[in-house]
């Protein structure tokens, strides 16, 4: 099943041909609200998000307590992750290798 980068500016990565087709159909036929909910970043959705973020810039930010030590270790595992060549998912470091959590492919280590 082919996956990877596309030439469509609004759909940069597709995990399969079916994934690309349904995202393209969503971009063409869904309303802006439905596109935003589905995570399809059409120009209209991007403009809406930019407007929402610019409205938040002037507001006071809320400070949070530091996360527990175990939680930061979880995020550090994703820090240098690469994209899986087989399915397009994010790979996790396992020792000196990377392993895909979606399809199980690794970078050649055993």
Coordinates of N, CA and C in Angstrom, one line a residue:
X1 N 0.9 -1.2 0.0 CA 0.0 0.0 0.0 C 0.9 1.2 0.0
X2 N 0.8 2.1 -1.0 CA 1.6 3.3 -1.1 C 1.2 4.3 0.0
X3 N 2.2 5.0 0.5 CA 2.0 6.0 1.5 C 3.1 7.0 1.4
X4 N 2.8 8.2 2.0 CA 3.9 9.2 2.0 C 3.4 10.6 1.7
X5 N 4.4 11.4 1.2 CA 4.1 12.8 0.8 C 3.3 12.9 -0.4
X6 N 2.4 14.0 -0.5 CA 1.6 14.2 -1.7 C 2.0 15.6 -2.3
X7 N 1.5 15.9 -3.5 CA 1.7 17.2 -4.1 C 0.6 18.2 -3.7
X8 N -0.4 17.7 -3.0 CA -1.5 18.6 -2.6 C -1.1 19.4 -1.4
X9 N -1.2 20.7 -1.5 CA -0.7 21.6 -0.4 C -1.6 21.5 0.8
X10 N -2.8 21.1 0.7 CA -3.7 20.9 1.9 C -3.6 19.5 2.5
X11 N -3.1 18.5 1.8 CA -3.0 17.2 2.3 C -1.6 16.8 2.1
X12 N -0.7 17.1 3.0 CA 0.7 16.9 2.8 C 1.2 15.4 2.9
X13 N 0.5 14.6 3.8 CA 0.9 13.2 4.0 C -0.4 12.4 4.0
X14 N -0.3 11.3 3.3 CA -1.4 10.3 3.3 C -0.8 8.9 3.6
X15 N -1.6 8.2 4.5 CA -1.1 6.8 4.9 C -1.5 5.8 3.8
X16 N -2.4 6.1 2.9 CA -2.8 5.2 1.8 C -3.5 6.0 0.8
X17 N -3.8 5.3 -0.3 CA -4.6 5.9 -1.4 C -6.0 6.3 -0.9
X18 N -6.6 5.3 -0.2 CA -7.9 5.5 0.4 C -7.9 6.7 1.3
X19 N -6.9 6.8 2.2 CA -6.8 8.0 3.1 C -6.7 9.3 2.3
X20 N -5.9 9.3 1.3 CA -5.8 10.5 0.5 C -7.2 10.9 -0.2
X21 N -7.8 9.9 -0.8 CA -9.1 10.1 -1.5 C -10.2 10.7 -0.5
X22 N -10.3 10.1 0.7 CA -11.3 10.5 1.6 C -10.9 11.9 2.2
X23 N -9.7 12.2 2.4 CA -9.3 13.6 2.8 C -9.6 14.6 1.7
X24 N -9.3 14.2 0.5 CA -9.6 15.1 -0.7 C -11.1 15.3 -0.8
X25 N -11.9 14.3 -0.6 CA -13.4 14.4 -0.7 C -13.9 15.3 0.5
X26 N -13.3 15.1 1.7 CA -13.7 15.9 2.8 C -13.3 17.4 2.6
X27 N -12.2 17.6 1.9 CA -11.8 19.0 1.6 C -12.8 19.6 0.6
X28 N -13.3 18.9 -0.3 CA -14.2 19.4 -1.3 C -15.6 19.5 -0.9
X29 N -16.1 18.6 -0.1 CA -17.5 18.5 0.2 C -18.0 18.7 1.6
X30 N -17.1 18.7 2.6 CA -17.5 19.0 4.0 C -17.6 20.5 4.2
X31 N -18.4 20.9 5.2 CA -18.4 22.3 5.6 C -17.1 22.6 6.4
X32 N -16.8 23.9 6.6 CA -15.6 24.3 7.3 C -15.6 23.7 8.7
X33 N -16.7 23.7 9.4 CA -16.8 23.1 10.8 C -16.5 21.7 10.8
X34 N -17.0 20.9 9.8 CA -16.7 19.5 9.7 C -15.3 19.2 9.4
X35 N -14.7 20.1 8.5 CA -13.3 19.9 8.1 C -12.4 20.1 9.4
X36 N -12.7 21.1 10.1 CA -11.9 21.4 11.3 C -12.0 20.3 12.3
X37 N -13.2 19.7 12.5 CA -13.4 18.6 13.4 C -12.7 17.4 12.9
X38 N -12.6 17.1 11.6 CA -11.9 16.0 11.1 C -10.4 16.2 10.9
X39 N -9.9 17.4 11.2 CA -8.5 17.6 11.1 C -8.0 17.9 9.7
X40 N -8.9 18.3 8.8 CA -8.5 18.6 7.4 C -8.2 20.1 7.4
X41 N -7.0 20.5 7.1 CA -6.5 21.9 7.1 C -6.7 22.5 5.8
X42 N -7.9 22.8 5.4 CA -8.1 23.6 4.1 C -7.8 25.0 4.4
X43 N -7.6 25.9 3.3 CA -7.3 27.3 3.6 C -8.3 28.0 4.5
X44 N -9.6 27.6 4.4 CA -10.6 28.2 5.2 C -10.4 27.9 6.7
X45 N -10.1 26.6 7.0 CA -9.8 26.2 8.3 C -8.6 26.8 8.9
X46 N -7.5 26.9 8.1 CA -6.3 27.6 8.5 C -6.5 29.0 8.8
X47 N -7.4 29.7 8.0 CA -7.7 31.1 8.3 C -8.5 31.2 9.6
X48 N -9.4 30.3 9.8 CA -10.2 30.4 11.1 C -9.3 30.1 12.3
X49 N -8.4 29.2 12.2 CA -7.5 28.9 13.3 C -6.5 30.0 13.6
X50 N -6.0 30.7 12.5 CA -5.1 31.8 12.7 C -5.9 33.0 13.4
X51 N -7.1 33.2 13.0 CA -7.9 34.2 13.6 C -8.2 33.9 15.1
X52 N -8.5 32.6 15.4 CA -8.7 32.3 16.8 C -7.4 32.4 17.6
X53 N -6.3 32.1 17.1 CA -5.0 32.2 17.8 C -4.6 33.7 18.0
X54 N -4.9 34.5 17.0 CA -4.5 35.9 17.2 C -5.4 36.6 18.2
X55 N -6.7 36.1 18.4 CA -7.5 36.6 19.4 C -7.0 36.2 20.8
X56 N -6.3 35.1 20.9 CA -5.8 34.6 22.2 C -4.5 35.3 22.6
X57 N -3.8 35.9 21.7 CA -2.5 36.5 22.0 C -2.5 37.5 23.1
X58 N -3.6 38.3 23.1 CA -3.6 39.4 24.1 C -4.1 39.0 25.5
X59 N -4.6 37.7 25.6 CA -5.1 37.3 26.9 C -3.9 36.8 27.8
X60 N -4.2 36.8 29.1 CA -3.2 36.4 30.0 C -3.1 34.8 30.0
X61 N -1.8 34.4 30.1 CA -1.6 32.9 30.0 C -1.7 32.4 31.4
X62 N -2.1 31.1 31.5 CA -2.2 30.4 32.8 C -0.9 29.6 33.0
X63 N -0.3 29.7 34.1 CA 0.9 28.9 34.4 C 0.5 27.6 35.1
X64 N 1.1 26.5 34.6 CA 0.8 25.2 35.2 C 2.0 24.6 36.0
X65 N 1.7 23.7 36.9 CA 2.8 23.1 37.7 C 3.6 22.2 36.7
X66 N 4.8 21.9 37.1 CA 5.7 21.0 36.3 C 5.0 19.6 36.3
X67 N 5.1 18.9 35.1 CA 4.6 17.6 35.0 C 5.4 16.6 35.9
X68 N 4.8 15.5 36.3 CA 5.5 14.5 37.0 C 6.6 13.9 36.2
X69 N 7.7 13.5 36.9 CA 8.9 13.0 36.1 C 8.6 11.9 35.1
X70 N 7.7 11.0 35.4 CA 7.4 9.9 34.5 C 6.7 10.4 33.2
X71 N 6.0 11.5 33.3 CA 5.3 12.0 32.1 C 6.3 12.6 31.2
X72 N 7.3 13.3 31.7 CA 8.3 13.9 30.8 C 9.1 12.8 30.1
X73 N 9.3 11.7 30.7 CA 10.0 10.6 30.0 C 9.2 10.1 28.8
X74 N 7.9 10.1 28.9 CA 7.1 9.7 27.8 C 7.3 10.6 26.6
X75 N 7.3 11.9 26.9 CA 7.5 12.9 25.8 C 8.9 12.8 25.2
X76 N 9.9 12.5 26.0 CA 11.3 12.4 25.5 C 11.4 11.3 24.6
X77 N 10.6 10.2 24.7 CA 10.7 9.1 23.8 C 10.3 9.5 22.4
X78 N 9.4 10.5 22.2 CA 8.9 11.0 21.0 C 9.8 12.2 20.4
X79 N 10.7 12.6 21.2 CA 11.5 13.8 20.9 C 12.2 13.8 19.5
X80 N 12.8 12.7 19.3 CA 13.6 12.6 18.0 C 13.0 11.5 17.1
X81 N 11.7 11.3 17.2 CA 11.0 10.3 16.4 C 11.1 10.6 14.9
X82 N 11.1 9.6 14.1 CA 11.1 9.7 12.6 C 9.8 9.1 12.1
X83 N 9.5 9.4 10.9 CA 8.3 8.8 10.3 C 8.6 7.4 9.7
X84 N 7.6 6.5 9.9 CA 7.8 5.2 9.4 C 7.6 5.2 7.9
X85 N 8.6 4.5 7.2 CA 8.6 4.4 5.7 C 7.5 3.5 5.2
X86 N 7.0 2.6 6.1 CA 6.0 1.7 5.6 C 4.6 2.2 5.7
X87 N 4.2 2.8 6.9 CA 2.8 3.2 7.1 C 2.7 4.7 7.4
X88 N 3.8 5.5 7.6 CA 3.7 6.9 7.8 C 3.5 7.3 9.3
X89 N 3.4 6.3 10.1 CA 3.2 6.5 11.6 C 4.5 7.0 12.2
X90 N 4.4 7.4 13.5 CA 5.6 7.9 14.2 C 6.3 6.7 14.8
X91 N 7.6 6.7 14.7 CA 8.5 5.6 15.2 C 9.0 6.0 16.6
X92 N 9.2 5.1 17.5 CA 9.7 5.3 18.8 C 11.1 4.7 19.0
X93 N 11.9 5.4 19.7 CA 13.3 4.9 19.9 C 13.2 3.6 20.8
X94 N 13.9 2.5 20.3 CA 14.0 1.3 21.1 C 15.5 1.0 21.1
X95 N 16.2 1.4 22.1 CA 17.6 1.2 22.2 C 18.3 2.1 21.2
X96 N 19.1 1.5 20.2 CA 19.7 2.3 19.2 C 18.9 2.3 17.9
X97 N 17.7 1.8 17.9 CA 16.9 1.7 16.7 C 15.6 2.4 16.9
X98 N 14.7 2.4 15.9 CA 13.4 3.0 16.0 C 12.4 1.9 15.6
X99 N 11.3 1.8 16.3 CA 10.2 0.9 16.0 C 8.9 1.6 15.8
X100 N 8.1 1.3 14.8 CA 6.8 1.9 14.5 C 5.8 1.3 15.5
X101 N 5.0 2.1 16.2 CA 4.0 1.6 17.1 C 2.8 1.2 16.3
X102 N 2.6 1.6 15.1 CA 1.4 1.3 14.3 C 1.5 -0.1 13.6
X103 N 2.7 -0.3 12.9 CA 2.8 -1.5 12.1 C 3.9 -2.4 12.6
X104 N 4.7 -2.0 13.5 CA 5.8 -2.9 14.1 C 7.1 -2.9 13.3
X105 N 7.2 -2.1 12.2 CA 8.4 -2.1 11.4 C 9.5 -1.4 12.3
X106 N 10.8 -2.0 12.1 CA 11.9 -1.3 12.8 C 12.9 -0.9 11.8
X107 N 13.9 -0.2 12.2 CA 14.9 0.4 11.3 C 16.1 -0.6 11.0
X108 N 15.9 -1.8 11.2 CA 16.9 -2.8 10.8 C 17.6 -3.5 11.9
X109 N 17.4 -3.0 13.1 CA 18.0 -3.7 14.3 C 17.1 -4.8 14.7
X110 N 17.8 -5.7 15.5 CA 17.0 -6.9 15.9 C 16.9 -6.9 17.4

